[in-house]
PDB file of C-alpha atoms in Angstrom:
ATOM      1  CA  GLN A   1       0.000   0.000   0.000  1.00  0.00           C
ATOM      2  CA  GLN A   2       1.566   3.226  -1.192  1.00  0.00           C
ATOM      3  CA  GLN A   3       0.784   5.664   1.601  1.00  0.00           C
ATOM      4  CA  VAL A   4       3.412   8.270   0.751  1.00  0.00           C
ATOM      5  CA  LYS A   5       3.910   9.299  -2.856  1.00  0.00           C
ATOM      6  CA  GLN A   6       7.025  11.245  -3.798  1.00  0.00           C
ATOM      7  CA  SER A   7       7.966  13.170  -6.920  1.00  0.00           C
ATOM      8  CA  PRO A   8       9.980  13.618  -9.009  1.00  0.00           C
ATOM      9  CA  GLN A   9      11.946  10.370  -9.184  1.00  0.00           C
ATOM     10  CA  SER A  10      15.030  12.265 -10.278  1.00  0.00           C
ATOM     11  CA  LEU A  11      16.040  15.911 -10.347  1.00  0.00           C
ATOM     12  CA  ILE A  12      18.972  17.730 -11.884  1.00  0.00           C
ATOM     13  CA  VAL A  13      19.759  21.223 -10.653  1.00  0.00           C
ATOM     14  CA  GLN A  14      22.570  23.647 -11.297  1.00  0.00           C
ATOM     15  CA  LYS A  15      24.762  24.777  -8.443  1.00  0.00           C
ATOM     16  CA  GLY A  16      23.127  27.670  -6.647  1.00  0.00           C
ATOM     17  CA  GLY A  17      19.657  26.714  -7.810  1.00  0.00           C
ATOM     18  CA  ILE A  18      16.621  25.652  -5.803  1.00  0.00           C
ATOM     19  CA  SER A  19      15.739  21.966  -5.505  1.00  0.00           C
ATOM     20  CA  ILE A  20      12.110  21.126  -4.778  1.00  0.00           C
ATOM     21  CA  ILE A  21      10.833  17.654  -3.920  1.00  0.00           C
ATOM     22  CA  ASN A  22       7.182  16.946  -3.234  1.00  0.00           C
ATOM     23  CA  CYS A  23       5.329  14.348  -1.221  1.00  0.00           C
ATOM     24  CA  ALA A  24       1.675  13.504  -0.751  1.00  0.00           C
ATOM     25  CA  TYR A  25       0.208  11.270   1.899  1.00  0.00           C
ATOM     26  CA  GLU A  26      -3.101   9.510   2.320  1.00  0.00           C
ATOM     27  CA  ASN A  27      -3.388   8.633   5.979  1.00  0.00           C
ATOM     28  CA  THR A  28      -4.803  11.535   7.989  1.00  0.00           C
ATOM     29  CA  ALA A  29      -3.511   9.874  11.167  1.00  0.00           C
ATOM     30  CA  PHE A  30       0.064  10.735  10.195  1.00  0.00           C
ATOM     31  CA  ASP A  31       1.456  13.460  12.438  1.00  0.00           C
ATOM     32  CA  TYR A  32       5.198  13.425  11.879  1.00  0.00           C
ATOM     33  CA  PHE A  33       6.863  14.137   8.532  1.00  0.00           C
ATOM     34  CA  PRO A  34      10.651  13.817   8.251  1.00  0.00           C
ATOM     35  CA  TRP A  35      12.969  13.991   5.290  1.00  0.00           C
ATOM     36  CA  TYR A  36      15.928  11.646   5.121  1.00  0.00           C
ATOM     37  CA  GLN A  37      19.058  11.974   2.989  1.00  0.00           C
ATOM     38  CA  GLN A  38      20.928   8.938   1.719  1.00  0.00           C
ATOM     39  CA  PHE A  39      24.343   8.815   0.057  1.00  0.00           C
ATOM     40  CA  PRO A  40      25.408   5.738  -1.938  1.00  0.00           C
ATOM     41  CA  GLY A  41      26.451   2.873   0.287  1.00  0.00           C
ATOM     42  CA  LYS A  42      25.158   4.592   3.421  1.00  0.00           C
ATOM     43  CA  GLY A  43      21.998   4.379   5.449  1.00  0.00           C
ATOM     44  CA  PRO A  44      19.454   7.216   5.398  1.00  0.00           C
ATOM     45  CA  ALA A  45      20.080  10.081   7.810  1.00  0.00           C
ATOM     46  CA  LEU A  46      17.558  12.554   9.169  1.00  0.00           C
ATOM     47  CA  LEU A  47      17.724  15.918   7.452  1.00  0.00           C
ATOM     48  CA  ILE A  48      14.741  17.853   8.805  1.00  0.00           C
ATOM     49  CA  ALA A  49      11.271  17.055  10.160  1.00  0.00           C
ATOM     50  CA  ILE A  50       7.956  18.796  10.745  1.00  0.00           C
ATOM     51  CA  ARG A  51       4.721  18.255  12.628  1.00  0.00           C
ATOM     52  CA  PRO A  52       1.345  19.464  11.310  1.00  0.00           C
ATOM     53  CA  ASP A  53       0.982  22.255  13.862  1.00  0.00           C
ATOM     54  CA  VAL A  54       3.248  24.458  11.719  1.00  0.00           C
ATOM     55  CA  SER A  55       3.182  25.160   7.987  1.00  0.00           C
ATOM     56  CA  GLU A  56       6.902  25.679   7.502  1.00  0.00           C
ATOM     57  CA  LYS A  57      10.188  24.789   9.121  1.00  0.00           C
ATOM     58  CA  LYS A  58      13.589  26.034   8.076  1.00  0.00           C
ATOM     59  CA  GLU A  59      17.024  24.762   8.987  1.00  0.00           C
ATOM     60  CA  GLY A  60      19.836  26.449   7.152  1.00  0.00           C
ATOM     61  CA  ARG A  61      19.353  25.915   3.413  1.00  0.00           C
ATOM     62  CA  PHE A  62      16.631  23.292   3.952  1.00  0.00           C
ATOM     63  CA  THR A  63      12.942  24.149   4.338  1.00  0.00           C
ATOM     64  CA  ILE A  64       9.880  21.951   4.734  1.00  0.00           C
ATOM     65  CA  SER A  65       6.561  23.398   3.593  1.00  0.00           C
ATOM     66  CA  PHE A  66       3.483  21.615   4.897  1.00  0.00           C
ATOM     67  CA  ASN A  67      -0.107  21.826   3.613  1.00  0.00           C
ATOM     68  CA  LYS A  68      -2.375  19.862   5.920  1.00  0.00           C
ATOM     69  CA  SER A  69      -5.587  20.380   3.939  1.00  0.00           C
ATOM     70  CA  ALA A  70      -3.956  19.128   0.740  1.00  0.00           C
ATOM     71  CA  LYS A  71      -2.069  16.375   2.586  1.00  0.00           C
ATOM     72  CA  GLN A  72       1.136  17.455   0.933  1.00  0.00           C
ATOM     73  CA  PHE A  73       4.576  18.519   2.061  1.00  0.00           C
ATOM     74  CA  SER A  74       7.701  19.497   0.235  1.00  0.00           C
ATOM     75  CA  LEU A  75      11.426  19.934   0.723  1.00  0.00           C
ATOM     76  CA  HIS A  76      13.147  23.012  -0.638  1.00  0.00           C
ATOM     77  CA  ILE A  77      16.917  23.136  -0.858  1.00  0.00           C
ATOM     78  CA  MET A  78      18.131  26.668  -1.407  1.00  0.00           C
ATOM     79  CA  ASP A  79      21.508  27.443  -2.999  1.00  0.00           C
ATOM     80  CA  SER A  80      21.926  23.780  -3.941  1.00  0.00           C
ATOM     81  CA  GLN A  81      25.502  22.489  -3.819  1.00  0.00           C
ATOM     82  CA  PRO A  82      27.196  19.501  -5.486  1.00  0.00           C
ATOM     83  CA  GLY A  83      27.569  17.987  -2.012  1.00  0.00           C
ATOM     84  CA  ASP A  84      23.769  17.877  -1.790  1.00  0.00           C
ATOM     85  CA  SER A  85      23.734  15.241  -4.544  1.00  0.00           C
ATOM     86  CA  ALA A  86      22.056  12.274  -2.876  1.00  0.00           C
ATOM     87  CA  THR A  87      18.746  10.444  -2.686  1.00  0.00           C
ATOM     88  CA  TYR A  88      16.081  12.135  -0.601  1.00  0.00           C
ATOM     89  CA  PHE A  89      13.197  10.304   1.027  1.00  0.00           C
ATOM     90  CA  CYS A  90      10.113  11.788   2.554  1.00  0.00           C
ATOM     91  CA  ALA A  91       8.458   9.771   5.268  1.00  0.00           C
ATOM     92  CA  ALA A  92       5.498   9.853   7.607  1.00  0.00           C
ATOM     93  CA  SER A  93       4.341   8.221  10.808  1.00  0.00           C
ATOM     94  CA  GLY A  94       1.628   8.528  13.406  1.00  0.00           C
ATOM     95  CA  GLU A  95       0.962   7.070  16.824  1.00  0.00           C
ATOM     96  CA  THR A  96      -2.417   5.713  15.735  1.00  0.00           C
ATOM     97  CA  SER A  97      -1.274   4.463  12.344  1.00  0.00           C
ATOM     98  CA  GLY A  98       1.718   2.429  13.385  1.00  0.00           C
ATOM     99  CA  SER A  99       4.679   3.987  15.076  1.00  0.00           C
ATOM    100  CA  TRP A 100       7.128   3.375  12.299  1.00  0.00           C
ATOM    101  CA  LEU A 101       8.188   5.468   9.347  1.00  0.00           C
ATOM    102  CA  THR A 102       6.543   4.871   5.986  1.00  0.00           C
ATOM    103  CA  PHE A 103       8.909   6.106   3.290  1.00  0.00           C
ATOM    104  CA  GLY A 104       8.335   7.520  -0.163  1.00  0.00           C
ATOM    105  CA  GLU A 105      10.114   6.003  -3.139  1.00  0.00           C
ATOM    106  CA  GLY A 106      12.908   8.553  -3.150  1.00  0.00           C
ATOM    107  CA  THR A 107      14.221  11.342  -5.360  1.00  0.00           C
ATOM    108  CA  GLN A 108      17.715  11.161  -6.758  1.00  0.00           C
ATOM    109  CA  LEU A 109      19.082  14.695  -6.754  1.00  0.00           C
ATOM    110  CA  THR A 110      22.072  15.669  -8.864  1.00  0.00           C
ATOM    111  CA  VAL A 111      23.545  19.142  -8.455  1.00  0.00           C
ATOM    112  CA  ASN A 112      25.837  20.044 -11.313  1.00  0.00           C
ATOM    113  CA  PRO A 113      28.807  22.307 -10.571  1.00  0.00           C
TER     114      PRO A 113
ATOM    115  CA  GLU B   1      29.783   7.558  19.975  1.00  0.00           C
ATOM    116  CA  ALA B   2      29.510   4.514  17.725  1.00  0.00           C
ATOM    117  CA  GLY B   3      26.589   4.411  15.324  1.00  0.00           C
ATOM    118  CA  VAL B   4      24.423   1.459  14.367  1.00  0.00           C
ATOM    119  CA  VAL B   5      26.690  -1.396  13.319  1.00  0.00           C
ATOM    120  CA  GLN B   6      25.601  -4.025  10.826  1.00  0.00           C
ATOM    121  CA  SER B   7      27.302  -7.082   9.427  1.00  0.00           C
ATOM    122  CA  PRO B   8      28.019  -8.419   6.966  1.00  0.00           C
ATOM    123  CA  ARG B   9      28.066  -5.448   4.600  1.00  0.00           C
ATOM    124  CA  TYR B  10      27.745  -7.694   1.570  1.00  0.00           C
ATOM    125  CA  LYS B  11      26.517 -11.247   1.111  1.00  0.00           C
ATOM    126  CA  ILE B  12      26.131 -13.289  -2.067  1.00  0.00           C
ATOM    127  CA  ILE B  13      24.347 -16.621  -1.814  1.00  0.00           C
ATOM    128  CA  GLU B  14      22.629 -19.169  -3.999  1.00  0.00           C
ATOM    129  CA  LYS B  15      18.846 -19.353  -3.820  1.00  0.00           C
ATOM    130  CA  LYS B  16      17.477 -21.710  -1.182  1.00  0.00           C
ATOM    131  CA  GLN B  17      20.493 -21.056   1.057  1.00  0.00           C
ATOM    132  CA  PRO B  18      20.053 -19.488   4.490  1.00  0.00           C
ATOM    133  CA  VAL B  19      21.485 -16.106   5.437  1.00  0.00           C
ATOM    134  CA  ALA B  20      21.651 -14.072   8.634  1.00  0.00           C
ATOM    135  CA  PHE B  21      22.265 -10.410   9.320  1.00  0.00           C
ATOM    136  CA  TRP B  22      23.381  -8.914  12.591  1.00  0.00           C
ATOM    137  CA  CYS B  23      22.733  -5.473  14.034  1.00  0.00           C
ATOM    138  CA  ASN B  24      24.117  -3.702  17.080  1.00  0.00           C
ATOM    139  CA  PRO B  25      22.126  -0.532  17.828  1.00  0.00           C
ATOM    140  CA  ILE B  26      23.366   2.643  19.452  1.00  0.00           C
ATOM    141  CA  SER B  27      23.927   2.124  23.148  1.00  0.00           C
ATOM    142  CA  GLY B  28      20.841   2.998  25.174  1.00  0.00           C
ATOM    143  CA  HIS B  29      18.445   2.881  22.230  1.00  0.00           C
ATOM    144  CA  ASN B  30      15.466   0.754  23.197  1.00  0.00           C
ATOM    145  CA  THR B  31      13.748   0.666  19.824  1.00  0.00           C
ATOM    146  CA  LEU B  32      15.220  -1.308  16.945  1.00  0.00           C
ATOM    147  CA  TYR B  33      13.923  -1.576  13.384  1.00  0.00           C
ATOM    148  CA  TRP B  34      14.692  -3.793  10.436  1.00  0.00           C
ATOM    149  CA  TYR B  35      13.887  -2.287   7.053  1.00  0.00           C
ATOM    150  CA  ARG B  36      14.310  -3.721   3.570  1.00  0.00           C
ATOM    151  CA  GLN B  37      15.307  -1.420   0.736  1.00  0.00           C
ATOM    152  CA  ASN B  38      14.896  -2.656  -2.822  1.00  0.00           C
ATOM    153  CA  LEU B  39      16.953  -1.023  -5.550  1.00  0.00           C
ATOM    154  CA  GLY B  40      15.635   2.443  -6.364  1.00  0.00           C
ATOM    155  CA  GLN B  41      12.966   2.379  -3.675  1.00  0.00           C
ATOM    156  CA  GLY B  42      12.423   3.629  -0.171  1.00  0.00           C
ATOM    157  CA  PRO B  43      12.949   1.460   2.896  1.00  0.00           C
ATOM    158  CA  GLU B  44      10.026  -0.748   3.954  1.00  0.00           C
ATOM    159  CA  LEU B  45       9.580  -1.876   7.550  1.00  0.00           C
ATOM    160  CA  LEU B  46       9.981  -5.557   8.306  1.00  0.00           C
ATOM    161  CA  ILE B  47       9.868  -5.546  12.097  1.00  0.00           C
ATOM    162  CA  ARG B  48      10.135  -3.196  15.076  1.00  0.00           C
ATOM    163  CA  TYR B  49      11.315  -4.078  18.570  1.00  0.00           C
ATOM    164  CA  GLU B  50      10.734  -2.303  21.845  1.00  0.00           C
ATOM    165  CA  ASN B  51      13.516  -3.767  23.972  1.00  0.00           C
ATOM    166  CA  GLU B  52      13.241  -7.512  23.332  1.00  0.00           C
ATOM    167  CA  GLU B  53       9.568  -7.468  22.329  1.00  0.00           C
ATOM    168  CA  ALA B  54       8.516  -7.446  18.678  1.00  0.00           C
ATOM    169  CA  VAL B  55       5.715  -4.864  18.634  1.00  0.00           C
ATOM    170  CA  ASP B  56       5.270  -4.458  14.881  1.00  0.00           C
ATOM    171  CA  ASP B  57       5.938  -7.561  12.778  1.00  0.00           C
ATOM    172  CA  SER B  58       2.966  -7.635  10.434  1.00  0.00           C
ATOM    173  CA  GLN B  59       5.237  -6.769   7.500  1.00  0.00           C
ATOM    174  CA  LEU B  60       7.625  -9.673   8.111  1.00  0.00           C
ATOM    175  CA  PRO B  61       7.141 -12.627   5.711  1.00  0.00           C
ATOM    176  CA  LYS B  62       7.049 -15.194   8.439  1.00  0.00           C
ATOM    177  CA  ASP B  63       7.259 -18.228   6.201  1.00  0.00           C
ATOM    178  CA  ARG B  64      10.937 -17.593   5.518  1.00  0.00           C
ATOM    179  CA  PHE B  65      11.996 -14.623   7.650  1.00  0.00           C
ATOM    180  CA  SER B  66      12.672 -14.632  11.361  1.00  0.00           C
ATOM    181  CA  ALA B  67      14.181 -12.132  13.742  1.00  0.00           C
ATOM    182  CA  GLU B  68      15.227 -12.024  17.336  1.00  0.00           C
ATOM    183  CA  ARG B  69      16.517  -9.471  19.786  1.00  0.00           C
ATOM    184  CA  LEU B  70      17.799 -11.310  22.794  1.00  0.00           C
ATOM    185  CA  LYS B  71      18.471  -9.252  25.924  1.00  0.00           C
ATOM    186  CA  GLY B  72      17.047  -6.210  24.164  1.00  0.00           C
ATOM    187  CA  VAL B  73      20.330  -5.146  22.598  1.00  0.00           C
ATOM    188  CA  ASP B  74      21.625  -6.587  19.343  1.00  0.00           C
ATOM    189  CA  SER B  75      19.402  -8.297  16.837  1.00  0.00           C
ATOM    190  CA  THR B  76      19.582 -10.934  14.127  1.00  0.00           C
ATOM    191  CA  LEU B  77      17.472 -11.180  10.990  1.00  0.00           C
ATOM    192  CA  LYS B  78      17.413 -14.538   9.236  1.00  0.00           C
ATOM    193  CA  ILE B  79      16.125 -15.669   5.864  1.00  0.00           C
ATOM    194  CA  GLN B  80      15.691 -19.380   5.218  1.00  0.00           C
ATOM    195  CA  PRO B  81      15.498 -20.322   2.432  1.00  0.00           C
ATOM    196  CA  ALA B  82      16.438 -17.262   0.397  1.00  0.00           C
ATOM    197  CA  GLU B  83      14.663 -16.526  -2.887  1.00  0.00           C
ATOM    198  CA  LEU B  84      15.761 -14.425  -5.845  1.00  0.00           C
ATOM    199  CA  GLY B  85      13.328 -11.673  -4.826  1.00  0.00           C
ATOM    200  CA  ASP B  86      15.044 -11.271  -1.470  1.00  0.00           C
ATOM    201  CA  SER B  87      17.946  -9.459  -3.099  1.00  0.00           C
ATOM    202  CA  ALA B  88      17.946  -6.055  -1.402  1.00  0.00           C
ATOM    203  CA  VAL B  89      19.687  -3.964   1.219  1.00  0.00           C
ATOM    204  CA  TYR B  90      18.630  -4.832   4.761  1.00  0.00           C
ATOM    205  CA  LEU B  91      18.815  -1.783   6.984  1.00  0.00           C
ATOM    206  CA  CYS B  92      18.833  -1.751  10.745  1.00  0.00           C
ATOM    207  CA  ALA B  93      17.882   1.399  12.629  1.00  0.00           C
ATOM    208  CA  SER B  94      17.510   2.372  16.253  1.00  0.00           C
ATOM    209  CA  SER B  95      15.914   5.185  18.189  1.00  0.00           C
ATOM    210  CA  LEU B  96      16.039   6.291  21.784  1.00  0.00           C
ATOM    211  CA  ILE B  97      12.468   5.617  22.829  1.00  0.00           C
ATOM    212  CA  GLY B  98       9.022   4.993  21.529  1.00  0.00           C
ATOM    213  CA  GLY B  99       7.705   5.184  18.005  1.00  0.00           C
ATOM    214  CA  ALA B 100       9.117   6.949  15.005  1.00  0.00           C
ATOM    215  CA  GLY B 101       7.292  10.157  15.827  1.00  0.00           C
ATOM    216  CA  ASP B 102       9.186  10.551  19.047  1.00  0.00           C
ATOM    217  CA  GLY B 103      12.493  11.242  17.451  1.00  0.00           C
ATOM    218  CA  GLU B 104      15.224  10.455  15.024  1.00  0.00           C
ATOM    219  CA  LEU B 105      15.935   7.044  13.572  1.00  0.00           C
ATOM    220  CA  PHE B 106      19.617   6.254  13.231  1.00  0.00           C
ATOM    221  CA  PHE B 107      20.355   3.837  10.408  1.00  0.00           C
ATOM    222  CA  GLY B 108      23.273   1.522   9.892  1.00  0.00           C
ATOM    223  CA  GLU B 109      25.004   1.262   6.539  1.00  0.00           C
ATOM    224  CA  GLY B 110      23.002  -1.821   5.627  1.00  0.00           C
ATOM    225  CA  SER B 111      23.679  -5.369   4.522  1.00  0.00           C
ATOM    226  CA  ARG B 112      23.448  -5.833   0.773  1.00  0.00           C
ATOM    227  CA  LEU B 113      22.134  -9.285  -0.144  1.00  0.00           C
ATOM    228  CA  THR B 114      22.437 -10.762  -3.615  1.00  0.00           C
ATOM    229  CA  VAL B 115      20.645 -14.058  -4.256  1.00  0.00           C
ATOM    230  CA  LEU B 116      21.798 -15.904  -7.383  1.00  0.00           C
TER     231      LEU B 116
END
């Protein structure tokens, strides 16, 4: 059951540009929405997370925008750098829907120098 | 502080052979997860432990997969017999307490299984 849908599958951005990755979820019981970053040969690592009581959260160059009514959230990477090239996963979880993370299918981001 | 440690990193086996993966979580982390990540996809939960108790195992294919977490610390995931479709990266993760919404999951580097 695909509960978190992520797009695009791949994204190519020039250095200094803005990278935008979108996710949509189905389960209204979800109440925690993290983004994980994964480099080849490594496990995913938490990048930034948000709860539905706020519409936006910013940490450095990374921002999550959250739209509860549309059941969508997105990751914005400002001033994208070649070192940001990785696979990004959105995820969701909720205490009443199973306390584990359900991941999207991932977006492979390439930032060209 | 040491992260989540998994072994082996790579394993190649013939179909119908057994295989086992080992995970040592971050010290003090009560919750341990096993995820499976197929090529080009996101991780999918297999099983979650709170200490030594399996609290979420509905995703684990119990006909061939088994897991244990003795003494509530390290854990072993076993596949017997392995099938071609089991080729994937098996990720172990741990968190300090509670469910995923309570905080960060720390992942190991994974065990890449190839079934020939």
